CSV table of C-alpha atoms in Angstrom, one decimal:
chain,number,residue,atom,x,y,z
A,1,UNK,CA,20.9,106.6,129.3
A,2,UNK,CA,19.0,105.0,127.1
A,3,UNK,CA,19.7,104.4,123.5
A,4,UNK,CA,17.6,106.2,120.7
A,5,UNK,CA,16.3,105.1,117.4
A,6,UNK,CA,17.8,106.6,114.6
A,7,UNK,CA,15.6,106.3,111.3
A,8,UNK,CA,17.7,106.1,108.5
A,9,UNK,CA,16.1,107.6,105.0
A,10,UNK,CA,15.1,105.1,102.7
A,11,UNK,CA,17.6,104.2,100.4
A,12,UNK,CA,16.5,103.8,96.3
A,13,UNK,CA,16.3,100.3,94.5
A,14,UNK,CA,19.3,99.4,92.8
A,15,UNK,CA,18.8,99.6,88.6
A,16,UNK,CA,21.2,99.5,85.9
A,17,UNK,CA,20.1,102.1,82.7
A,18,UNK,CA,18.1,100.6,79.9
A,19,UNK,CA,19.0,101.8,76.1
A,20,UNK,CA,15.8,104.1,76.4
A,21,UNK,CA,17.6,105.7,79.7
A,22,UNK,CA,14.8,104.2,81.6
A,23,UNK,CA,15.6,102.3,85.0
A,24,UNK,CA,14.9,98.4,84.4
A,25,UNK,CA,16.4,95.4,85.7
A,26,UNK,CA,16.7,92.0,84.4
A,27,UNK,CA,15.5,89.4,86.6
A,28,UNK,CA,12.6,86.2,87.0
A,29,UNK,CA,10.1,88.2,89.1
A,30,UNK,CA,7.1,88.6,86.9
A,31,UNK,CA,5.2,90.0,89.3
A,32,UNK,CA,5.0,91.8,92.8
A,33,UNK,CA,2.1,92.7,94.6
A,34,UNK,CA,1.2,95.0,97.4
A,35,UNK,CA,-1.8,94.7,99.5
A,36,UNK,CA,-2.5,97.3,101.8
A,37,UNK,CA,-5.7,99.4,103.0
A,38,UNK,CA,-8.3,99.6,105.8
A,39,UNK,CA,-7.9,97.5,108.8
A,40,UNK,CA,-10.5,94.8,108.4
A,41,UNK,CA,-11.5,95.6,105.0
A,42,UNK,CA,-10.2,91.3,103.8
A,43,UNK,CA,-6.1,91.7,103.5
A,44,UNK,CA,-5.2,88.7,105.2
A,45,UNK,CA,-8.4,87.0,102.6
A,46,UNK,CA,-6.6,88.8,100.0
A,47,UNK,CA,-2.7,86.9,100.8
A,48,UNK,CA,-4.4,83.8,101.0
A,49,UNK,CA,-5.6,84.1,97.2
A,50,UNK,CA,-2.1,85.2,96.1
A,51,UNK,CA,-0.9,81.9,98.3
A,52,UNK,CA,-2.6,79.7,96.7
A,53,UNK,CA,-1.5,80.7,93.5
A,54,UNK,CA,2.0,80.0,94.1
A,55,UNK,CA,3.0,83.2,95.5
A,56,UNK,CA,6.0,84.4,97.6
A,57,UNK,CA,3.8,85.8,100.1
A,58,UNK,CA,4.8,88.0,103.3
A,59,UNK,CA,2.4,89.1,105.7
A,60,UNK,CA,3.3,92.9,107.6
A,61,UNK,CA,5.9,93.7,106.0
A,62,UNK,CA,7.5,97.6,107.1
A,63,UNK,CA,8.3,99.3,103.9
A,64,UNK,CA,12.1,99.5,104.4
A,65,UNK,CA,11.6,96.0,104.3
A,66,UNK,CA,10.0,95.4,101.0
A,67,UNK,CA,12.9,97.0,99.2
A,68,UNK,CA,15.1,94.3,101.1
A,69,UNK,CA,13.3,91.5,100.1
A,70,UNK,CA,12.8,93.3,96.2
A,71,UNK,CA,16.6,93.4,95.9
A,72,UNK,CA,16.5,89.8,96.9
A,73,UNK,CA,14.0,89.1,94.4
A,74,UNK,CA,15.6,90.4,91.5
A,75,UNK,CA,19.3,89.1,92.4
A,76,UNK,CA,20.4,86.7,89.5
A,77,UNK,CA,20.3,83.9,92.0
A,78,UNK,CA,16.5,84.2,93.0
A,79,UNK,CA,14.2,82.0,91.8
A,80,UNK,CA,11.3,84.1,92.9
A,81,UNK,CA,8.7,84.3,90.2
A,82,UNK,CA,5.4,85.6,91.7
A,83,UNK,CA,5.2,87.4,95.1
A,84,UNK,CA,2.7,89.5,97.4
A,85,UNK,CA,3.5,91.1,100.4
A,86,UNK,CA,1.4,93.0,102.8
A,87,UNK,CA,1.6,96.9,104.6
A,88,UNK,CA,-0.1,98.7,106.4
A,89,UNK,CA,-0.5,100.4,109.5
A,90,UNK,CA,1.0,97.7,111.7
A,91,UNK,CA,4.2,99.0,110.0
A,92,UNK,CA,4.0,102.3,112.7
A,93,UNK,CA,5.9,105.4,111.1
A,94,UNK,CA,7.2,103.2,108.2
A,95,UNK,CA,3.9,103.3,106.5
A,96,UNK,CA,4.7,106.6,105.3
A,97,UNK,CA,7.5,105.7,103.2
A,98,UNK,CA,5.3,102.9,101.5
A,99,UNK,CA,4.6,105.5,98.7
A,100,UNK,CA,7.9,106.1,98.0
A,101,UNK,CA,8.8,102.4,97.4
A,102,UNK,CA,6.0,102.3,95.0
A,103,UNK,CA,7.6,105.1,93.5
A,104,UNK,CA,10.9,103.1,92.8
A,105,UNK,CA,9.0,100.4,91.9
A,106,UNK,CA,7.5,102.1,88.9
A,107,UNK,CA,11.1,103.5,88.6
A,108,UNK,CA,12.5,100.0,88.0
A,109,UNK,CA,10.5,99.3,85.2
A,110,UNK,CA,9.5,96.3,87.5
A,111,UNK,CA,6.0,94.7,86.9
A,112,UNK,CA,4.0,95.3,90.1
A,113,UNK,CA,0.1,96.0,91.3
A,114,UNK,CA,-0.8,98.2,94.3
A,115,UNK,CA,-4.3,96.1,95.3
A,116,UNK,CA,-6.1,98.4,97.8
A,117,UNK,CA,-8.9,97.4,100.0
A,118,UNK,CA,-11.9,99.9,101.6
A,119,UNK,CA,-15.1,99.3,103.5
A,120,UNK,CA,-17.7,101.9,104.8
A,121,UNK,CA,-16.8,102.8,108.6
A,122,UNK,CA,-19.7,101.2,110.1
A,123,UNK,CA,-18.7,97.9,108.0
A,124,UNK,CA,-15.5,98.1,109.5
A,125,UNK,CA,-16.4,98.9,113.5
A,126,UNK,CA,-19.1,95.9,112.7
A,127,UNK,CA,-16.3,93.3,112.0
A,128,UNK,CA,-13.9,94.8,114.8
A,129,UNK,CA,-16.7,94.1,117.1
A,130,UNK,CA,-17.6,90.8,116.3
A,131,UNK,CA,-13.7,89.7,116.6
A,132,UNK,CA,-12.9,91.8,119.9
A,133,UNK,CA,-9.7,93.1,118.6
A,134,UNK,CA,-8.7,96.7,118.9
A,135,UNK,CA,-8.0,98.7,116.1
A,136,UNK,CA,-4.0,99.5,115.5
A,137,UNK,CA,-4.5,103.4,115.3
A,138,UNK,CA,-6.7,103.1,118.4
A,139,UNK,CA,-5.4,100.4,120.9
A,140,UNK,CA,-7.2,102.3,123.8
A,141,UNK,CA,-10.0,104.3,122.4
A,142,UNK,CA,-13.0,103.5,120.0
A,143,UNK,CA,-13.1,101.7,116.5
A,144,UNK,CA,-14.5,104.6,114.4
A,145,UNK,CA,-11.4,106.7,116.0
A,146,UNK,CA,-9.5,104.3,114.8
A,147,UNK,CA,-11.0,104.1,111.3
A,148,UNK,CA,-11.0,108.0,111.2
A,149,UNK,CA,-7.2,108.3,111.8
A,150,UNK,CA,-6.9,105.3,108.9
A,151,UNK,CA,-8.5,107.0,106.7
A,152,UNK,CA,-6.8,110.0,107.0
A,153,UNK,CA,-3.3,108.2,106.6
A,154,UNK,CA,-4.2,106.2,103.5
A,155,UNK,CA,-5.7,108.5,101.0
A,156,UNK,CA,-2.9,109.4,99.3
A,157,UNK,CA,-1.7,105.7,98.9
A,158,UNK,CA,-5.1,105.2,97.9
A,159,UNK,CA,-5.1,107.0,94.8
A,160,UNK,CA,-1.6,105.4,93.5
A,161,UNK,CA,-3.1,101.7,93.4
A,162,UNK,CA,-4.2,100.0,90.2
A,163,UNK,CA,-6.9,97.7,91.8
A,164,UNK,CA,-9.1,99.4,94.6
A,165,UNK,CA,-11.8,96.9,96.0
A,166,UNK,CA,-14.7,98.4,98.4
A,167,UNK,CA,-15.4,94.8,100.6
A,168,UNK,CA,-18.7,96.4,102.5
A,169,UNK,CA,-21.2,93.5,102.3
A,170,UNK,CA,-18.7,91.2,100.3
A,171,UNK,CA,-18.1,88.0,101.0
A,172,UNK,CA,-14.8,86.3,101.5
A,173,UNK,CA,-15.6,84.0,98.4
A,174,UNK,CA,-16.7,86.9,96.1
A,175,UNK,CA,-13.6,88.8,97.2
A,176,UNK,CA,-10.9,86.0,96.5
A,177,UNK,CA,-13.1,85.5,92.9
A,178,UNK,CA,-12.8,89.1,92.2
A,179,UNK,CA,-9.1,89.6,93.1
A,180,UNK,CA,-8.5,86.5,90.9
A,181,UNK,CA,-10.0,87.9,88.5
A,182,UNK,CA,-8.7,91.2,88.0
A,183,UNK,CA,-5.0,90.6,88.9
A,184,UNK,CA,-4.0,86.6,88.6
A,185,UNK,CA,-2.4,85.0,85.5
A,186,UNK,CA,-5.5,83.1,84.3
A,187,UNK,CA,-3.3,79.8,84.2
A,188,UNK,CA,-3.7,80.4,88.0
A,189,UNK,CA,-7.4,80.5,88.4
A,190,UNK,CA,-9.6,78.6,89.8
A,191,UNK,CA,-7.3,75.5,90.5
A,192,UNK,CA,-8.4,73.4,93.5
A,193,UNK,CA,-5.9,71.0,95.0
A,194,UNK,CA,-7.9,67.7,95.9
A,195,UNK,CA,-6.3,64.8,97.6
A,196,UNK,CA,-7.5,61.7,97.3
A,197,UNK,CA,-6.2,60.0,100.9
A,198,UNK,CA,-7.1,56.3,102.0
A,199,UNK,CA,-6.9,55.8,106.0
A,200,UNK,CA,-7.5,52.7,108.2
A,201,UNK,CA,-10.7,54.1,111.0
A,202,UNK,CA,-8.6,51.5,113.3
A,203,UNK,CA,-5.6,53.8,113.7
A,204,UNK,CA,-8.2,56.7,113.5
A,205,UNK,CA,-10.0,59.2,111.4
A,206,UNK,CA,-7.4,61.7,109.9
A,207,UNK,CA,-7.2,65.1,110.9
A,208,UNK,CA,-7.3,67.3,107.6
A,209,UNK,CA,-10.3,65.8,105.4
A,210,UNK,CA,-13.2,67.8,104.1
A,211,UNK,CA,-14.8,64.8,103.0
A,212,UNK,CA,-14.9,61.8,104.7
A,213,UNK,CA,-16.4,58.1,102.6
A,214,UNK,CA,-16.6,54.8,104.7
A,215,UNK,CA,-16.0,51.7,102.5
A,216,UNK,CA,-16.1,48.8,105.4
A,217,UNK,CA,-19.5,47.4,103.7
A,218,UNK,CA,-17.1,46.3,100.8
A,219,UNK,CA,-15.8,42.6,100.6
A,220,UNK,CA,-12.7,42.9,102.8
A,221,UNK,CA,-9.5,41.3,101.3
A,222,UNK,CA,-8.2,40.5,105.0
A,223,UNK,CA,-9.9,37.5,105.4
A,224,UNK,CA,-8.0,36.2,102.3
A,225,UNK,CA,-4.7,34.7,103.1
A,226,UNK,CA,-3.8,35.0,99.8
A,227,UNK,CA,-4.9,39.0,99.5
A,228,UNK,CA,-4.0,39.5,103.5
A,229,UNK,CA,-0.2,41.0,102.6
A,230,UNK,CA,-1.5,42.8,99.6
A,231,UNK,CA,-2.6,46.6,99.7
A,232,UNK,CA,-5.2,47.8,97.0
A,233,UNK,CA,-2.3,48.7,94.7
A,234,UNK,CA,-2.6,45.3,93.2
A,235,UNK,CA,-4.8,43.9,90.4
A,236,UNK,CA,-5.9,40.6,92.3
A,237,UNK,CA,-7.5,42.9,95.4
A,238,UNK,CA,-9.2,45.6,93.2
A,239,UNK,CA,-10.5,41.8,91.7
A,240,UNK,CA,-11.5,40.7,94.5
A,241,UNK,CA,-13.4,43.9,96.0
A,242,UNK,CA,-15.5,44.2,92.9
A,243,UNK,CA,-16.6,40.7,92.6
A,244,UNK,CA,-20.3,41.3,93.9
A,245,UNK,CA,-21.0,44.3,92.0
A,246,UNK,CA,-21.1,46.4,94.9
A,247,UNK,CA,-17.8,48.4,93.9
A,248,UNK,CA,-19.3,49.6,90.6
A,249,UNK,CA,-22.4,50.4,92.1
A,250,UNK,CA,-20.5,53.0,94.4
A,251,UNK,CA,-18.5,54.4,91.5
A,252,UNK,CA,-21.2,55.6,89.7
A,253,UNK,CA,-22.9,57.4,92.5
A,254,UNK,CA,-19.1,58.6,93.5
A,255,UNK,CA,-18.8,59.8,90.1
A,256,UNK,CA,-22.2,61.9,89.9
A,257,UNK,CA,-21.8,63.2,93.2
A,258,UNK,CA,-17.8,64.2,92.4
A,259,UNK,CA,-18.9,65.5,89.0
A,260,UNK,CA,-21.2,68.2,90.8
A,261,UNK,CA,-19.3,68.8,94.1
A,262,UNK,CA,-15.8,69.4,92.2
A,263,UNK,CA,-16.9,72.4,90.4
A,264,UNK,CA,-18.8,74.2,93.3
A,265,UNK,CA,-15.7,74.2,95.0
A,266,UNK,CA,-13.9,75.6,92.1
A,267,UNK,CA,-16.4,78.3,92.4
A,268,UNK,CA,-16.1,78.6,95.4
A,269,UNK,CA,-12.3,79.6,95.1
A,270,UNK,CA,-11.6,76.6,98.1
A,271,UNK,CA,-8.1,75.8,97.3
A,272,UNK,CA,-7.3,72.5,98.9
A,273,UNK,CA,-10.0,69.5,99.6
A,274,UNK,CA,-9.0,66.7,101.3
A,275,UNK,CA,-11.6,63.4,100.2
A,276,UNK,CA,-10.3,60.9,102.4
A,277,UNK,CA,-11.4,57.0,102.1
A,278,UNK,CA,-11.3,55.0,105.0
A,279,UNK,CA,-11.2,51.0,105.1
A,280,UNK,CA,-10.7,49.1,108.7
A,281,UNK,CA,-7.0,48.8,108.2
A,282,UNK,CA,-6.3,51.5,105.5
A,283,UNK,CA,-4.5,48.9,103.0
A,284,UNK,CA,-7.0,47.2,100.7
A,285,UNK,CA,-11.0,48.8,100.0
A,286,UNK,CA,-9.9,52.4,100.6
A,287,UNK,CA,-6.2,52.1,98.6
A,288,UNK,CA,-7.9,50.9,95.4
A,289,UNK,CA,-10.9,53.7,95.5
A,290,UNK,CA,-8.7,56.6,96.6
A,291,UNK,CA,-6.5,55.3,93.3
A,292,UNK,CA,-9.1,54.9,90.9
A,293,UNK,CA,-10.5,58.4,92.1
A,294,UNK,CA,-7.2,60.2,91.4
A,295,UNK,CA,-6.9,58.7,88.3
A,296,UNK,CA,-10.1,59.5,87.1
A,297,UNK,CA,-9.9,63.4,87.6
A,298,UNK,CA,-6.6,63.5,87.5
A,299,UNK,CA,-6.5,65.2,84.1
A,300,UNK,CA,-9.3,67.9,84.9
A,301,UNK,CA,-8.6,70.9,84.0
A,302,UNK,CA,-9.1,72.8,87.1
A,303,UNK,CA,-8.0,70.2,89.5
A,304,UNK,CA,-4.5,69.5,90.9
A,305,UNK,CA,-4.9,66.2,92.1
A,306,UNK,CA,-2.8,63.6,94.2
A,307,UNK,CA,-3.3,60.6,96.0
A,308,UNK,CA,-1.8,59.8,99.8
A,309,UNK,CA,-2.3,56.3,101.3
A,310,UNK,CA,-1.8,56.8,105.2
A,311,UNK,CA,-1.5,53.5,106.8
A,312,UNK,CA,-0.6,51.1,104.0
A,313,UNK,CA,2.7,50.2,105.1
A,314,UNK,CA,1.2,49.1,108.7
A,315,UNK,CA,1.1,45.8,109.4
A,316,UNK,CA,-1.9,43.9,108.6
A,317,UNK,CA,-2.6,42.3,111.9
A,318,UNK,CA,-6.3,42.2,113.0
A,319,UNK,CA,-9.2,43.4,110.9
């Protein structure tokens, strides 16, 4: 005999009784954030912005499960400030109850957004058929089915959020912009995380850079017994790659080109840039640039920046 699934009813949010009788709670969370809607209308674009703000963020998350992870969020232990989850359809017969936890979320007097996210129908079949999946409501008939039953199912939840964006012809960039603007903290906005990373080409390229500069036509402190043990950390080496000129020559076409790439990312709403440096060994030429570039935009204002060396400990045999 097989064993059936009882679903239990949902049981309310804990809250102790405020002086104006109100439900509230006491706890660090300033902010929780639902993202639900449409099937292909940007939610997982949506998590990523909320991410990379320094969000707690969960990805298909069933209803009953929220409330689990809101009472672990407002225990006097957490130190959960900021977090987004998303719900939708994937959650099956859960997704019904999602309005009543948005219900005790107002009850709690807990600080919380409902972000919604639409297209038009043919928007939606057009980006289901240029990724091959099948749409959750439809797994073995068409799209627009799909999107019909969807539809259906979400406009009541639709009317109960505070932010409800229509993604037909948006871009991803334009969408993460618009969500930033309308529901992150503005000390959140627009930050881009740029590592400055030396590397040594003879252990090979690294894996995770956007930008990639080759110093090798710089003096090479290798051939310097003196300089050999060294790494571009010290005075003497930065000395002795700038003698000819040729290092300040590169910083100020660095600098200009930095100066006007930095901010288009920004704009861009790119959240992390790698700019690696590469030397032959990864110790010397490409230490000392990746330094000085950290330190030069290290105090930017909408730049998080930090520098990596990858290979400076190895061993300076060869060149």
């Amino acid at each position: 005999m097989q064993a059936m699934a009882v679903i239990r009813p949902l049981r309310p949010l804990r809250a102790a009784s405020g002086k104006s009788g109100k439900p509230v709670i006491e706890s660090r969370l300033e902010d929780f954030v639902v993202i639900t809607g449409f099937s292909g209308a940007g939610k997982s674009t949506a998590m990523n912005v909320f991410e990379d703000a320094g969000y707690f963020c969960v990805d298909n998350l069933p209803p009953e499960m929220i409330r689990s992870l809101v009472e672990l969020f407002v225990h006097k232990g957490s130190k959960v400030e900021r977090a987004a989850v998303v719900s939708d359809v994937r959650g099956g017969v859960y997704f019904e109850a999602l309005r009543a936890v948005v219900d005790d979320l107002d009850a709690l007097g807990l600080s919380h957004h409902v972000l919604f996210l639409e297209a038009a129908e043919q928007a939606l079949v057009t980006r289901y058929k240029e990724t091959r999946r099948r749409h959750p409501l439809a797994p073995q008939g068409s799209v627009a089915a799909g999107v019909a039953a969807e539809r259906a199912l979400l406009e009541p939840l639709r009317g109960r959020a505070d932010l409800v964006i229509d993604t037909t012809g948006m871009s991803a960039a334009t969408l993460r912009e618009r969500i930033a603007d309308e529901l992150l903290p503005r000390s959140s906005v627009g930050r881009l995380s740029v590592t400055f990373m030396s590397f040594g080409f003879k252990h090979g390229p690294p894996r995770e850079e956007d930008v990639a500069l080759d110093v090798r036509f710089l003096a090479n402190p290798h051939y310097e017994p003196d300089l050999r043990e060294l790494t571009g950390l010290d005075p003497a080496v930065v000395e002795y790659i700038a003698r000819d000129g040729r290092l300040e020559e590169l910083y100020e076409r660095l600098h200009s080109l930095l100066d006007f790439l930095l901010p288009q990312y920004v704009s861009e709403g790119k959240a992390h840039l790698v700019i690696a440096v590469g030397c032959t060994g990864g110790r010397h030429r490409s230490v000392a640039i990746a330094e000085h570039l950290a330190e030069r935009y290290r105090d930017h204002d909408a730049l998080d920046v930090t520098v990596a060396h990858r290979d400076i400990d190895r061993w300076p045999g060869g060149v």
